[in-house]
Amino acid sequence: MKYEITIGIECHVQLKTKTKLFSEVDNDAREKEPNSCVSPVDYALPGVLPRLNKEAVSLAVRAGYALNSEINLYSRFDRKHYYYPDLPKGYQISQFYHPIIGAGFIELPNGTKVRIEHAHMEEDAGKLTHFSNYSLVDLNRAGTPLIEIVSMPDIHSATDARDYCKELWRAMTYAGVTYGDLYNGNMRFDVNISLAPEGAKELGRRAEIKNLNSFRSVERAVEYEYERQSKILDAGERVKQETRGWNDATGKTTSQRSKEEAQDYRYMPEPDIPPIRLTPEFVKEEQAKVGLLPRDYRKMFKGIIQDDILEVLLDYQPLMDCLWQCAGGSFEGPKTRPSGPERPEKELPDIAKSHLKRIANWFSSVLLAEEKSYEMLNDLPSSKQLDDLAEMTEKQELSSTGAKEVFTKLFDPQMKNKGAKDIAKELNVLQENDTGALEKIVDEVLSDPACAKAVADYKAGQEKVLGFLVGQVMKASKGKANPGAAQQILKNKLK
């Protein structure tokens, strides 16, 4: 039987505040000793009280903007009760009844819109490391500020699930609310998957795959669960509603525990933290701090940069910022978002569009092919260097190979203050465009006895030998001749 898959995703986003959500302790525990970034509040010692981090609220408001969501001016915290070794209080401070971020949506590259039900603030739990017969608890992560983004069940393929998670990651990192370090768990994905016969009105029973931390793992886990649940349903059995873990090495999910429902957590209003009451002015000020988002870049560069290349470059915010700088003379408005709903724009001249397309192609095909490309993103060439290089290539002062050589050299620290033309001269890759000089070289090639047969063949109608003659001109010019100009001169002289 054929089944339709329905997927909902909960994404935990670690906010990049300096301190934790309810305590004044370092929020960055990378490379730190276990249990070294912990306060009495995180340990839940008797008599201590939480105090809300205002910066976390600010970042949540910016996140809501990136999610196309309404910000609720009134929100409050609740206690979510469950007992686990890495949660000393025995409850988690979260938002259930009144979350700070309301309904919104994320649009995938293929145009699919995935609705956001809401997003709420909460504290993270600690981390357990399991061994054969014991586990170790590290509370460095306990109290880390999170927003949990809850999608509607609008995803129906493993590919869309992967793209949704990637688009969330882009939105959150571009908005500056998280470092987005997937390896260190800055964003984690819980994927709810259910199957139902095609055309069925009711959804099937769901299994939740916890704590996925890569887009590829999300895709693979969905593919595996589809096969696993299909076999269960084909056998006439029922899928268990449960929480499952993902093993990246085996490519399989395994059962962890039965899946709880909301009532099992016994939510109650948090008595130690007052409700959050925001003003429209505060929300507007925070949203104005959000720079260009992926959706802005797609709109800006639509029809200029190929969609497939743009989607690659969108994974690298510094490259998109650099492209924006290259187009900055023609796209009006400040780098930060204006107060109005739309950024004012004016049409780019055709030559500027051509330059941007070339630069984007160099980023994708040359820079990202470099072994240490990620390190090179920290010190990109200036927009003037890139624009000058694009202009030289447009004027055929450089071959495509020569342009790539110069482009690579732009990342050399020793070339930092040199113009593209100066670098091209040092590399000796400038093409010869002087018509008189080229005609002299062409005449020498045509008078060479070694080319006599090719000349005769061309005049006899075998036009393919023209490539051989162009090659001889390039050889005679030591690679400096403009091949297009050389070809045209050859055609004129061989009429």
JSON list of N, CA and C in Angstrom, two decimals, residues 12 14 21 86-87 92 122-126 141-146 185 188:
[
{"chain": "A", "resi": 12, "resn": "HIS", "atom": "N", "xyz": [15.07, 23.53, 18.28]},
{"chain": "A", "resi": 12, "resn": "HIS", "atom": "CA", "xyz": [15.59, 24.25, 19.44]},
{"chain": "A", "resi": 12, "resn": "HIS", "atom": "C", "xyz": [16.77, 25.12, 18.99]},
{"chain": "A", "resi": 14, "resn": "GLN", "atom": "N", "xyz": [19.62, 27.78, 20.17]},
{"chain": "A", "resi": 14, "resn": "GLN", "atom": "CA", "xyz": [20.33, 28.37, 21.31]},
{"chain": "A", "resi": 14, "resn": "GLN", "atom": "C", "xyz": [20.65, 29.82, 21.01]},
{"chain": "A", "resi": 21, "resn": "LEU", "atom": "N", "xyz": [19.79, 32.09, 30.63]},
{"chain": "A", "resi": 21, "resn": "LEU", "atom": "CA", "xyz": [18.46, 32.69, 30.59]},
{"chain": "A", "resi": 21, "resn": "LEU", "atom": "C", "xyz": [18.03, 33.24, 31.95]},
{"chain": "A", "resi": 86, "resn": "ASP", "atom": "N", "xyz": [19.56, 15.35, 34.29]},
{"chain": "A", "resi": 86, "resn": "ASP", "atom": "CA", "xyz": [20.22, 16.60, 33.90]},
{"chain": "A", "resi": 86, "resn": "ASP", "atom": "C", "xyz": [19.31, 17.82, 34.08]},
{"chain": "A", "resi": 87, "resn": "LEU", "atom": "N", "xyz": [18.24, 17.66, 34.86]},
{"chain": "A", "resi": 87, "resn": "LEU", "atom": "CA", "xyz": [17.31, 18.77, 35.13]},
{"chain": "A", "resi": 87, "resn": "LEU", "atom": "C", "xyz": [17.12, 18.86, 36.65]},
{"chain": "A", "resi": 92, "resn": "GLN", "atom": "N", "xyz": [11.15, 22.24, 33.99]},
{"chain": "A", "resi": 92, "resn": "GLN", "atom": "CA", "xyz": [11.79, 23.16, 33.06]},
{"chain": "A", "resi": 92, "resn": "GLN", "atom": "C", "xyz": [10.95, 24.43, 32.96]},
{"chain": "A", "resi": 122, "resn": "GLU", "atom": "N", "xyz": [12.53, 29.11, 26.34]},
{"chain": "A", "resi": 122, "resn": "GLU", "atom": "CA", "xyz": [12.66, 28.15, 27.42]},
{"chain": "A", "resi": 122, "resn": "GLU", "atom": "C", "xyz": [14.14, 27.97, 27.76]},
{"chain": "A", "resi": 123, "resn": "GLU", "atom": "N", "xyz": [14.39, 27.34, 28.89]},
{"chain": "A", "resi": 123, "resn": "GLU", "atom": "CA", "xyz": [15.77, 27.02, 29.27]},
{"chain": "A", "resi": 123, "resn": "GLU", "atom": "C", "xyz": [16.10, 25.61, 28.81]},
{"chain": "A", "resi": 124, "resn": "ASP", "atom": "N", "xyz": [17.37, 25.40, 28.51]},
{"chain": "A", "resi": 124, "resn": "ASP", "atom": "CA", "xyz": [17.81, 24.07, 28.10]},
{"chain": "A", "resi": 124, "resn": "ASP", "atom": "C", "xyz": [18.10, 23.23, 29.34]},
{"chain": "A", "resi": 125, "resn": "ALA", "atom": "N", "xyz": [18.10, 21.92, 29.14]},
{"chain": "A", "resi": 125, "resn": "ALA", "atom": "CA", "xyz": [18.53, 21.01, 30.19]},
{"chain": "A", "resi": 125, "resn": "ALA", "atom": "C", "xyz": [20.04, 20.78, 30.04]},
{"chain": "A", "resi": 126, "resn": "GLY", "atom": "N", "xyz": [20.61, 19.97, 30.94]},
{"chain": "A", "resi": 126, "resn": "GLY", "atom": "CA", "xyz": [22.03, 19.65, 30.84]},
{"chain": "A", "resi": 126, "resn": "GLY", "atom": "C", "xyz": [22.27, 18.56, 29.81]},
{"chain": "A", "resi": 141, "resn": "ARG", "atom": "N", "xyz": [25.21, 23.20, 30.16]},
{"chain": "A", "resi": 141, "resn": "ARG", "atom": "CA", "xyz": [24.17, 23.62, 29.22]},
{"chain": "A", "resi": 141, "resn": "ARG", "atom": "C", "xyz": [22.86, 23.96, 29.93]},
{"chain": "A", "resi": 142, "resn": "ALA", "atom": "N", "xyz": [22.73, 23.55, 31.18]},
{"chain": "A", "resi": 142, "resn": "ALA", "atom": "CA", "xyz": [21.48, 23.80, 31.92]},
{"chain": "A", "resi": 142, "resn": "ALA", "atom": "C", "xyz": [21.25, 25.30, 32.06]},
{"chain": "A", "resi": 143, "resn": "GLY", "atom": "N", "xyz": [20.07, 25.76, 31.66]},
{"chain": "A", "resi": 143, "resn": "GLY", "atom": "CA", "xyz": [19.77, 27.18, 31.76]},
{"chain": "A", "resi": 143, "resn": "GLY", "atom": "C", "xyz": [20.13, 27.99, 30.54]},
{"chain": "A", "resi": 144, "resn": "THR", "atom": "N", "xyz": [20.70, 27.34, 29.53]},
{"chain": "A", "resi": 144, "resn": "THR", "atom": "CA", "xyz": [21.00, 28.05, 28.28]},
{"chain": "A", "resi": 144, "resn": "THR", "atom": "C", "xyz": [19.69, 28.53, 27.65]},
{"chain": "A", "resi": 145, "resn": "PRO", "atom": "N", "xyz": [19.63, 29.80, 27.19]},
{"chain": "A", "resi": 145, "resn": "PRO", "atom": "CA", "xyz": [18.38, 30.30, 26.60]},
{"chain": "A", "resi": 145, "resn": "PRO", "atom": "C", "xyz": [18.11, 29.71, 25.22]},
{"chain": "A", "resi": 146, "resn": "LEU", "atom": "N", "xyz": [16.90, 29.24, 25.04]},
{"chain": "A", "resi": 146, "resn": "LEU", "atom": "CA", "xyz": [16.47, 28.66, 23.77]},
{"chain": "A", "resi": 146, "resn": "LEU", "atom": "C", "xyz": [15.19, 29.33, 23.30]},
{"chain": "A", "resi": 185, "resn": "GLY", "atom": "N", "xyz": [25.61, 21.80, 18.88]},
{"chain": "A", "resi": 185, "resn": "GLY", "atom": "CA", "xyz": [24.23, 21.74, 19.34]},
{"chain": "A", "resi": 185, "resn": "GLY", "atom": "C", "xyz": [23.52, 23.07, 19.44]},
{"chain": "A", "resi": 188, "resn": "ARG", "atom": "N", "xyz": [19.06, 22.18, 17.23]},
{"chain": "A", "resi": 188, "resn": "ARG", "atom": "CA", "xyz": [18.76, 20.75, 17.23]},
{"chain": "A", "resi": 188, "resn": "ARG", "atom": "C", "xyz": [17.32, 20.55, 16.76]}
]
